[in-house]
CSV table of C-alpha atoms in Angstrom, one decimal:
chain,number,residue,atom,x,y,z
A,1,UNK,CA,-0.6,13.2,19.0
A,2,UNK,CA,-1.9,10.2,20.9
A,3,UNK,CA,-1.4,7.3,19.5
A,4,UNK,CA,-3.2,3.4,19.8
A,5,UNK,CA,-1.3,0.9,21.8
A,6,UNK,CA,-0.8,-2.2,19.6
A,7,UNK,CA,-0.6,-5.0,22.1
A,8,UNK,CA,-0.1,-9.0,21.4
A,9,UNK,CA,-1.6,-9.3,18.0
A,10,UNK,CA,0.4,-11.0,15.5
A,11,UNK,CA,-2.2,-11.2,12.9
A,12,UNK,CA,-4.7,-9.0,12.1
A,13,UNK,CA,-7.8,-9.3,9.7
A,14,UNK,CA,-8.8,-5.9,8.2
A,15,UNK,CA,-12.3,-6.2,6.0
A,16,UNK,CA,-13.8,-3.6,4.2
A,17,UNK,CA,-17.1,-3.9,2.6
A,18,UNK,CA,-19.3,-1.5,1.0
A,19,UNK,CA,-22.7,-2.4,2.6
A,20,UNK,CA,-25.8,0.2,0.6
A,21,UNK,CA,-27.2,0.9,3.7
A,22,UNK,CA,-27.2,-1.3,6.7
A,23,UNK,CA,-30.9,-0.7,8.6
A,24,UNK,CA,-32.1,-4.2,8.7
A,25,UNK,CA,-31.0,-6.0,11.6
A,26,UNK,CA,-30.4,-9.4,10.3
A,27,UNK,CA,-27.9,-7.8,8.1
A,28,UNK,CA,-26.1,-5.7,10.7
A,29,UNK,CA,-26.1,-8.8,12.8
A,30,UNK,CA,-24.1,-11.0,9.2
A,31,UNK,CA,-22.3,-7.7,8.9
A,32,UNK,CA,-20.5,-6.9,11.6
A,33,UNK,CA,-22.0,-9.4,14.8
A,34,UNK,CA,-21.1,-12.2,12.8
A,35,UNK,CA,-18.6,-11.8,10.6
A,36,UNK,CA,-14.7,-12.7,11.7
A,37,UNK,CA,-12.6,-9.4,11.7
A,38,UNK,CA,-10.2,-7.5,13.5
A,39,UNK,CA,-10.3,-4.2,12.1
A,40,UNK,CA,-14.1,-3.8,9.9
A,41,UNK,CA,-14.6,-0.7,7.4
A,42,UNK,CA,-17.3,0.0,5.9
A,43,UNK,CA,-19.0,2.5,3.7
A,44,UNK,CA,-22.6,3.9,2.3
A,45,UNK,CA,-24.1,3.0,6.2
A,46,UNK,CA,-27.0,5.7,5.5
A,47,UNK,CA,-27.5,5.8,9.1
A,48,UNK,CA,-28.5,8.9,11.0
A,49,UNK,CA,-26.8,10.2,14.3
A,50,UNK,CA,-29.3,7.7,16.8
A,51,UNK,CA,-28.3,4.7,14.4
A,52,UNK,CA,-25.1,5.6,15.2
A,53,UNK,CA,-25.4,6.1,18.4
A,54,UNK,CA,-27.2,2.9,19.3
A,55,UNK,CA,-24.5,0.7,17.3
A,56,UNK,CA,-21.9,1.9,18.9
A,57,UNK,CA,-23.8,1.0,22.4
A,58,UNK,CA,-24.1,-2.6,21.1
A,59,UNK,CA,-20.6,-2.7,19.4
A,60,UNK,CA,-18.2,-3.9,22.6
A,61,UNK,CA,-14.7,-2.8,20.4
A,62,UNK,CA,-13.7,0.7,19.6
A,63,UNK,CA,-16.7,2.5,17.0
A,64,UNK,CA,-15.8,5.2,14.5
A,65,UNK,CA,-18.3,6.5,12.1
A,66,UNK,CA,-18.8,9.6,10.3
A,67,UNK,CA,-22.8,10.3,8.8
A,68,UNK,CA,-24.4,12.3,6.6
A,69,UNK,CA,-27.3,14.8,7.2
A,70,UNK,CA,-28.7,13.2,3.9
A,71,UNK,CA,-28.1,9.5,5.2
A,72,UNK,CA,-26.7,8.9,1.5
A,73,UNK,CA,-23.3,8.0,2.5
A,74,UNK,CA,-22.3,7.6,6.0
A,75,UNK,CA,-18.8,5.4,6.8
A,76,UNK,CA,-17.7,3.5,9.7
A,77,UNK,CA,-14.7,1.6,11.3
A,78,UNK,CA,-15.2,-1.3,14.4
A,79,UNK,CA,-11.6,-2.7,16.4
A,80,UNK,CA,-12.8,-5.8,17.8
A,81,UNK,CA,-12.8,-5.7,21.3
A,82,UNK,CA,-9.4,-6.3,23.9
A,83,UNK,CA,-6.7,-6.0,20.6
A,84,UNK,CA,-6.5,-2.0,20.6
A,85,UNK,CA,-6.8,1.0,23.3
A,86,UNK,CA,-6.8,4.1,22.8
A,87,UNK,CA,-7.1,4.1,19.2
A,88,UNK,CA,-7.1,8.0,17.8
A,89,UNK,CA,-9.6,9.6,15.7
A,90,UNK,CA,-7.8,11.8,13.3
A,91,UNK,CA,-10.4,13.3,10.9
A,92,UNK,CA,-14.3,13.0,10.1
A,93,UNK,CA,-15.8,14.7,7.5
A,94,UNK,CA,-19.5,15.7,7.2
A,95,UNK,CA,-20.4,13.8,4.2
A,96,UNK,CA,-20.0,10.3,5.3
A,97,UNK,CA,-17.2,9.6,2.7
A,98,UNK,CA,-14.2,9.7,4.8
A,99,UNK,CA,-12.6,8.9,8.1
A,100,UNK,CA,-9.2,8.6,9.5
A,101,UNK,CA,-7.9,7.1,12.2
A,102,UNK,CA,-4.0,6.3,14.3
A,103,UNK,CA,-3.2,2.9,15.6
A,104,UNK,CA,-0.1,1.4,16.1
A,105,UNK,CA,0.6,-2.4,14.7
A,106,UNK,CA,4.0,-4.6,15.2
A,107,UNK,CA,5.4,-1.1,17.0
A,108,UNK,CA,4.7,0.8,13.7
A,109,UNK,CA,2.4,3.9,14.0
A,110,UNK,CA,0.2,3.6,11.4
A,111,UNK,CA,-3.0,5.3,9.8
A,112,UNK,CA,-6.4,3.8,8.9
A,113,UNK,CA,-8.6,6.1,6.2
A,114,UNK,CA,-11.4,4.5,5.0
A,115,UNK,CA,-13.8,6.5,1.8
A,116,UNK,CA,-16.3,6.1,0.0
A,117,UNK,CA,-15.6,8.2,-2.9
A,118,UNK,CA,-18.3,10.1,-5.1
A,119,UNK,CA,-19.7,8.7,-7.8
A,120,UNK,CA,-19.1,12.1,-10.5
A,121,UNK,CA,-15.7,12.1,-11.6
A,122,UNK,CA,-15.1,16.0,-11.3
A,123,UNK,CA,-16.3,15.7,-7.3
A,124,UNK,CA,-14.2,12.5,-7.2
A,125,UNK,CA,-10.9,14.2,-8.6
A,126,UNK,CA,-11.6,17.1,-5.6
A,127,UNK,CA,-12.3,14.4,-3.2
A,128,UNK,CA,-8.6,12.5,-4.0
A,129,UNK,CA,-6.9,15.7,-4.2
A,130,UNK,CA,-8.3,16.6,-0.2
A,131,UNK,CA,-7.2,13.1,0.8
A,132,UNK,CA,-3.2,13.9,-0.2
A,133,UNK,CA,-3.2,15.8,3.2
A,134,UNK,CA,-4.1,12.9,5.2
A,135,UNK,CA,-1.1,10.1,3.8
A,136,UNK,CA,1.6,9.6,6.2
A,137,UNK,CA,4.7,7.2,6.3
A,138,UNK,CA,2.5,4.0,7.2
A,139,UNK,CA,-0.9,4.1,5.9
A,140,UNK,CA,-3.7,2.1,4.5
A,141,UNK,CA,-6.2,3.8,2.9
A,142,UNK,CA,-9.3,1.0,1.7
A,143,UNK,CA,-12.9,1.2,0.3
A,144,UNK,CA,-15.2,2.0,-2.1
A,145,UNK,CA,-13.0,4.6,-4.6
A,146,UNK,CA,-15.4,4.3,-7.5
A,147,UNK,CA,-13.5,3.8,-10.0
A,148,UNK,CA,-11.5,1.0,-12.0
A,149,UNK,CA,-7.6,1.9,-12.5
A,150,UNK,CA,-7.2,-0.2,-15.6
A,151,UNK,CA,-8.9,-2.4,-18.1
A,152,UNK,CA,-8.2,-5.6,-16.5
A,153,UNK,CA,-10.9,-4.4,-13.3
A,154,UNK,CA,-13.6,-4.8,-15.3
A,155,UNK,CA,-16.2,-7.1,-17.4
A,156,UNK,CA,-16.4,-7.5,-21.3
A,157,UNK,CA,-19.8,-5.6,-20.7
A,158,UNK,CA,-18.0,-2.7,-19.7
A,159,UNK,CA,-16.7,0.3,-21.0
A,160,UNK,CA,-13.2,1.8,-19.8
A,161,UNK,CA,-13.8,5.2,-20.2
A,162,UNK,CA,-11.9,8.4,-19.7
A,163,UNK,CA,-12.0,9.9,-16.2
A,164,UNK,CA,-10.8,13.2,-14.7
A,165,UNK,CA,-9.8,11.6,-11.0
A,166,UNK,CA,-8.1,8.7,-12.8
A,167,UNK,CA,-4.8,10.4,-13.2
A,168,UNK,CA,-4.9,12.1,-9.6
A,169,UNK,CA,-5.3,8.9,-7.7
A,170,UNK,CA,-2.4,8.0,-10.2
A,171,UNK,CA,-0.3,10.7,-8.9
A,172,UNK,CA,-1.0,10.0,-5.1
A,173,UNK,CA,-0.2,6.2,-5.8
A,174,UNK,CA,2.9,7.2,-7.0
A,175,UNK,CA,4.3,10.2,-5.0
A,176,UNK,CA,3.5,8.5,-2.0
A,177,UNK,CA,4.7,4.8,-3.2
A,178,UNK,CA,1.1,3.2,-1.9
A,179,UNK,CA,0.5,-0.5,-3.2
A,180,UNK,CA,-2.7,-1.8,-4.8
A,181,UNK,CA,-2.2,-4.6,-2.6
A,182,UNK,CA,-4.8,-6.8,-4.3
A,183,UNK,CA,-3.4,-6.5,-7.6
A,184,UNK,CA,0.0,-7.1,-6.1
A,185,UNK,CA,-1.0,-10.6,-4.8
A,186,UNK,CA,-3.1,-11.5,-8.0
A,187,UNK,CA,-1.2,-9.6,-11.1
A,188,UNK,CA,-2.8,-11.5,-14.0
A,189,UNK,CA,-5.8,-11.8,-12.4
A,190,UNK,CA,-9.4,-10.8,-13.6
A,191,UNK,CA,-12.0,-10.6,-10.3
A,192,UNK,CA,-14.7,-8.0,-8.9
A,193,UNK,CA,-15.6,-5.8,-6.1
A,194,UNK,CA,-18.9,-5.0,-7.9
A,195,UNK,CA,-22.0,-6.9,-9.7
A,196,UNK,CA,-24.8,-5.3,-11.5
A,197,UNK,CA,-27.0,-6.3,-14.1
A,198,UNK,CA,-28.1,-3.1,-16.5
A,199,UNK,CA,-30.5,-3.5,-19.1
A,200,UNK,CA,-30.4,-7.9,-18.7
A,201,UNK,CA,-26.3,-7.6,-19.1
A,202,UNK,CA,-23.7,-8.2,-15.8
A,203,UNK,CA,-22.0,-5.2,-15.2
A,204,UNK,CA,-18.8,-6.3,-13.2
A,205,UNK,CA,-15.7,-3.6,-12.0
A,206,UNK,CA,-13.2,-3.6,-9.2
A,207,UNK,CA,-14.1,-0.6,-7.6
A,208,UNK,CA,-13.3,-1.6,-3.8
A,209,UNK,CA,-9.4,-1.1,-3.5
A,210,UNK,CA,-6.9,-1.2,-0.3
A,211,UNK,CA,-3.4,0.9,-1.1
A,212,UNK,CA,-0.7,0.0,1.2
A,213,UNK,CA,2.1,1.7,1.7
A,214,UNK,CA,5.3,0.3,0.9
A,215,UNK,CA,6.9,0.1,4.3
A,216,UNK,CA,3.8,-2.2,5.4
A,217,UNK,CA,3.7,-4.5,2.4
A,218,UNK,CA,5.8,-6.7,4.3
A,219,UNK,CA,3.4,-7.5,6.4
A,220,UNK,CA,0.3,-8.5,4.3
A,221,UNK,CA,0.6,-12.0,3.9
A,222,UNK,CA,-2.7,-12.0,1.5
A,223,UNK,CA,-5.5,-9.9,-0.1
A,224,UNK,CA,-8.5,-11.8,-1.3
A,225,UNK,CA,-12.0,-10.8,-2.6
A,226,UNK,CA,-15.3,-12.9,-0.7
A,227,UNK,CA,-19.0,-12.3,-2.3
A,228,UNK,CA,-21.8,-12.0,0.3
A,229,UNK,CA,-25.4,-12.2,-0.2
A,230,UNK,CA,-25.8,-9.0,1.5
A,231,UNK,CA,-24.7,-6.3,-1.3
A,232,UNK,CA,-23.7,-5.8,-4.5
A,233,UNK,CA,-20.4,-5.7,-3.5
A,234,UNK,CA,-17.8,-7.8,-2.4
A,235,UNK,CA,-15.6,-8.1,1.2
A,236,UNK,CA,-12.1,-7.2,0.3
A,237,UNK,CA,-10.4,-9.2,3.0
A,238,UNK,CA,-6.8,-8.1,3.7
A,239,UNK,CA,-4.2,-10.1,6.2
A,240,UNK,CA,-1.6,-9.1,8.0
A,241,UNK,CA,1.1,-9.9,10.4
A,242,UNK,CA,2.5,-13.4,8.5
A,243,UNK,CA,4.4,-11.4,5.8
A,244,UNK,CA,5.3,-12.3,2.2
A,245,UNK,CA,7.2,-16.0,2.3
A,246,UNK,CA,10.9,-14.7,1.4
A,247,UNK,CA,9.7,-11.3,0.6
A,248,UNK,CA,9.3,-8.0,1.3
A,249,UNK,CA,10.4,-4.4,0.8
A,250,UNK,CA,13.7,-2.8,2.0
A,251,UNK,CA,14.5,-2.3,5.2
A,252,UNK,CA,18.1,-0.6,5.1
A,253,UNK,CA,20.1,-1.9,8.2
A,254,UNK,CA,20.9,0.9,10.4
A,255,UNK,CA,23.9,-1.0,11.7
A,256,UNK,CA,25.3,-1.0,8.2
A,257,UNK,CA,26.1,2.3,8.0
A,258,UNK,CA,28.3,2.4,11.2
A,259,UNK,CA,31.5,1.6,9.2
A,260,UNK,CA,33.4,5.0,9.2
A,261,UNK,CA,33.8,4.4,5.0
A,262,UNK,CA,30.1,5.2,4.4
A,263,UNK,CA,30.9,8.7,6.4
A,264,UNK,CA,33.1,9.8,3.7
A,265,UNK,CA,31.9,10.8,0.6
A,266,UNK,CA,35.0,10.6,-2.0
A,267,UNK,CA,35.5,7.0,0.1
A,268,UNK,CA,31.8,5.8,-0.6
A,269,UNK,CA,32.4,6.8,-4.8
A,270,UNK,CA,35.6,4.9,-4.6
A,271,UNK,CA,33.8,2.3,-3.5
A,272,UNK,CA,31.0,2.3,-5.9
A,273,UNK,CA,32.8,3.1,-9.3
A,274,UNK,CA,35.6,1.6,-8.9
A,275,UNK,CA,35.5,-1.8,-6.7
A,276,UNK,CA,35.5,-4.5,-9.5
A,277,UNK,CA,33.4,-6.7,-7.2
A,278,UNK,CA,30.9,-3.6,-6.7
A,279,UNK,CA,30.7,-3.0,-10.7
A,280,UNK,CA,29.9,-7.1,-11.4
A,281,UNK,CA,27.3,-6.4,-8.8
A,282,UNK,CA,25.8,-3.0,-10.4
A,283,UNK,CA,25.7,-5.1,-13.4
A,284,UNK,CA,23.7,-7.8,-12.2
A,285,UNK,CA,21.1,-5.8,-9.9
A,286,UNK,CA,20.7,-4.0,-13.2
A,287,UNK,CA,20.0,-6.5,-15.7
A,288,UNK,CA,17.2,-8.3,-12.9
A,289,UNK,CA,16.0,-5.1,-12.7
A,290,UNK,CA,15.0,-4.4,-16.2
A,291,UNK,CA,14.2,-8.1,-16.7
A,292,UNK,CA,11.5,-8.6,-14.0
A,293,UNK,CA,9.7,-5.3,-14.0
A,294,UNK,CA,9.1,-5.2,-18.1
A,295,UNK,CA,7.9,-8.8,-17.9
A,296,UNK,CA,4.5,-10.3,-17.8
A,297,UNK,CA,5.7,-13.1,-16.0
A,298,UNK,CA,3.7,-14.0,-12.7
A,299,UNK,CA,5.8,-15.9,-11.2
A,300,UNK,CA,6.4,-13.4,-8.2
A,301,UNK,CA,9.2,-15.9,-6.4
A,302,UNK,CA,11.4,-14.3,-8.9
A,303,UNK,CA,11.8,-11.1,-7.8
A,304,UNK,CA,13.7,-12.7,-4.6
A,305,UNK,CA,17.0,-12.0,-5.7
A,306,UNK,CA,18.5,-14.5,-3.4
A,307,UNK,CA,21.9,-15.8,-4.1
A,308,UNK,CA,23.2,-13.5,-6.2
A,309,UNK,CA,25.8,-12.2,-3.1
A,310,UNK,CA,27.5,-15.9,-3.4
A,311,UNK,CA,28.9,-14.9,-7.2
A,312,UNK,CA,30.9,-11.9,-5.7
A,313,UNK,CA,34.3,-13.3,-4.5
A,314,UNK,CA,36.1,-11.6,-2.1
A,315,UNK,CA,35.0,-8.7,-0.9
A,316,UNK,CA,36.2,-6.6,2.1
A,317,UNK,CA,33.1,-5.8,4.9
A,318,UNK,CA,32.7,-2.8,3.9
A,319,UNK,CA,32.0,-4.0,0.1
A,320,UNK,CA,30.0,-6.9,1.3
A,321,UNK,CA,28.0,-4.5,3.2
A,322,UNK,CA,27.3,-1.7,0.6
A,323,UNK,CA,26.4,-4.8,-1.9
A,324,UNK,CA,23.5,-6.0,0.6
A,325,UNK,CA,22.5,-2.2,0.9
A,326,UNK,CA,22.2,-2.1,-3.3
A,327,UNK,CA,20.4,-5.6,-3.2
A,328,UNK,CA,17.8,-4.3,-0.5
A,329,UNK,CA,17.1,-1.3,-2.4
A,330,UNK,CA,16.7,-3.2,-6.0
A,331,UNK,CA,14.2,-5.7,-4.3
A,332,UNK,CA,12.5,-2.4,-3.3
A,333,UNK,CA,12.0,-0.8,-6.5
A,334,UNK,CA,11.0,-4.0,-8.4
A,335,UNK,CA,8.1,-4.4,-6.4
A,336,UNK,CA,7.1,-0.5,-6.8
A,337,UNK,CA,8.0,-0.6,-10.5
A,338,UNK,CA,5.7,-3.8,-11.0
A,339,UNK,CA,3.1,-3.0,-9.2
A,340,UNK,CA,2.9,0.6,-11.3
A,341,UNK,CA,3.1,-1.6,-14.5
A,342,UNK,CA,0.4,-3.4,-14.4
A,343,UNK,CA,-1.6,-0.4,-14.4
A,344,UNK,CA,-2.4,-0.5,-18.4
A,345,UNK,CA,-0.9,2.7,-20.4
A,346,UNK,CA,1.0,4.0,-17.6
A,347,UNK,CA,4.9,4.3,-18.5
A,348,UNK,CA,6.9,3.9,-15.3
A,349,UNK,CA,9.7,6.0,-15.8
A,350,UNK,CA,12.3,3.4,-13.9
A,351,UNK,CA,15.1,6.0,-13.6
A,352,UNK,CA,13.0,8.6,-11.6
A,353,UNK,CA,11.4,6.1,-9.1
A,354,UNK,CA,14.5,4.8,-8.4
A,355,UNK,CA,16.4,7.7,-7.5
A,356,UNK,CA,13.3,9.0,-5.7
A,357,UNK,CA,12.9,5.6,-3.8
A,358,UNK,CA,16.9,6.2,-2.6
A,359,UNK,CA,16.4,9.6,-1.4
A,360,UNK,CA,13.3,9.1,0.3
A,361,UNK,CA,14.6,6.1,1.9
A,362,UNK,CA,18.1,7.4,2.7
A,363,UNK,CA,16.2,10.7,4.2
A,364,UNK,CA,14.2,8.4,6.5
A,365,UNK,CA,17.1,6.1,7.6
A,366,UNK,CA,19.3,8.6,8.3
A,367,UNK,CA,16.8,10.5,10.8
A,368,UNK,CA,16.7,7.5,12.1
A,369,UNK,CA,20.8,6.5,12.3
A,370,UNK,CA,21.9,10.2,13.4
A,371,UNK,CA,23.6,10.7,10.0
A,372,UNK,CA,25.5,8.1,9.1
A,373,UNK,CA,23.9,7.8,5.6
A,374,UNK,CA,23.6,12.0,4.9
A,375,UNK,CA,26.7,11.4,2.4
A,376,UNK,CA,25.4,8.3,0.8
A,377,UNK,CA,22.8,10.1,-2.1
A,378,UNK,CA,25.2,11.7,-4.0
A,379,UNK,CA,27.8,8.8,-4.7
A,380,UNK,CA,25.0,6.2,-5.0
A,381,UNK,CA,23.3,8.1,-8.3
A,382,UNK,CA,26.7,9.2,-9.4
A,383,UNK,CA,27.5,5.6,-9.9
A,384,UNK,CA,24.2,4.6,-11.1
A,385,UNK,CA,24.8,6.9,-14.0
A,386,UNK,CA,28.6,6.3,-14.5
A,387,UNK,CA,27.3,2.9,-15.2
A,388,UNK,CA,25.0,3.7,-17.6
A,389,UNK,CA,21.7,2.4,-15.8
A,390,UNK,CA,19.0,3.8,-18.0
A,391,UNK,CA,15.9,1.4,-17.1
């Protein structure tokens, strides 16, 4: 597979708006001609295949755009011109609700799916399930999903109601550890993607949503919501490039695992059940752990975990080092595990996304190391459970 060359941008400004139809030409030209992007989605174009045809003429960047026979849907993606060659179309389909594209960004390959999903839930649970195919390792997937994950996405005026795709996109959120990257940024917040007045009463939900995959939440450095006088809908603005300020996800240090101890598997348990300095450690991790994913605080700067390495005495290297690998990993899963409970009614079962997180992660790290962490799994969750971690 081809992939997009990612050259010298640092920062990049993805928008995704969707526009109920975009004909006129003084709104194309606030739309896309003059509006400040890098990377522009948008859904419900309704334009037909010559529409198409003479936008991407006038576009000067890369054009991707998938329309409907019906023109009822119709969704598009424009690169701004001279940041990205090459990019690679992946998929289209023939509704105008989806399409998929590969680019790479700060040397990571990564994959661009922008829907607009249907408005009945029974079509919209189908849709979601068809999308699972698509998710890779590094992937943003943004629009219009048409529908509100939790109470707090909508107004007094609304009703949360029961909804058969709910618990799918629930299931794709969290087998394939994708952040609500909005609601990770603004946790106690109440805003909208959508604005309607029904029978003389505002309607407002948050129906325009961009899930990040964890390995890229690093580099979103914010997510905001702009009104426009253009639709009922809002721009969902997402930056990236600057990173979270003494943040981010794990990002296990290959070079760790050269020390010949983490080849040996009795040598790594030793290690973890029975190094007093490793056991305060387990200790610790484990009580910030349950403290900052079953809080309401907001205060994100807490979930830094800085500092806690200076309380561990002396330790050899090899402890030092497989303490920093433990402290990586629990910064990891208290981001996933608050980001999952803030969606209202949904128990995170801390235990399972844990041990899931370490396996995935060790899997991919040790593709990546030629082995050195294949023995690491095992002894890791034996000693999680000989200390009687139970989230």
């Amino acid at each position: 597979m081809t992939m997009a060359t990612f050259f010298h941008l640092t920062l990049m400004l993805l928008l995704s708006l969707n526009a109920r139809g975009l004909s006129r030409e003084e709104k194309v030209n606030a739309v896309i001609f003059q509006s400040h992007f890098d990377i522009l989605c948008l859904q419900e174009t309704k334009w037909d295949i010559s529409k198409e045809k003479e936008m991407s003429h006038k576009w000067k960047g890369k054009m991707f755009s998938s329309t409907s026979s019906t023109q009822a849907g119709g969704v598009a993606i424009f690169m701004r011109e001279g940041l990205f060659n090459n990019c690679h179309l992946i998929h289209k389909d023939k509704q105008g609700k989806l399409i998929i594209i590969d680019f790479f960004y700060n040397n990571k390959s990564c994959r661009l799916i922008n829907i607009h999903a249907p408005n009945i839930d029974t079509h919209r649970k189908k849709f979601f399930i068809g999308l699972r195919q698509w998710i890779v390792t590094n992937c943003i997937i943004i629009g219009d999903f048409n529908i509100t994950l939790t109470k707090s996405d909508i107004s007094n005026n609304c009703t949360f109601s029961e909804d058969y795709s709910r618990n799918t996109l629930f299931d794709i959120i969290t087998q394939n550890s994708l952040i609500d990257i909005w609601r990770l940024f603004h946790p106690g917040k109440k805003q909208f993607t959508r604005k309607q007045v029904i029978l003389g009463k505002l309607k407002q939900s948050r129906l325009d949503l961009c899930l990040i995959s964890s390995s890229l939440v690093p580099e979103v450095s914010s997510c905001l919501i702009r009104d426009n006088v253009w639709s009922d809908h809002s721009f969902l603005q997402v930056e990236m490039g600057r990173g979270i300020r003494n943040g981010g996800l794990w990002c296990l240090n290959a070079a760790l695992l050269q020390d010949e101890a983490y080849r040996d598997p009795e040598t790594l348990e030793h290690l973890f059940l029975h190094c007093p300095g490793c056991t305060l450690f387990w200790n610790k991790i484990h009580q910030i752990i349950n403290n900052i994913s079953t809080t309401d605080d907001n205060n994100w700067d807490s979930i830094r975990l800085f500092g806690i390495t200076s309380s561990l005495g002396h330790l050899t290297k090899t402890q030092f080092n497989l303490c920093n690998i433990i402290l990586s990993l629990a910064r990891h899963t208290i981001y996933i595990s608050r980001n999952l409970q803030l969606y209202d009614n949904k128990k995170v079962d801390r235990w399972k996304l844990f041990s899931g997180l370490l396996q995935n992660h060790l899997k991919t790290v040790n593709s990546i190391s030629k082995g050195l962490c294949e023995n690491m799994f095992g002894p890791l969750i034996k000693c999680v459970y000989f200390q009687g971690w139970s989230f």
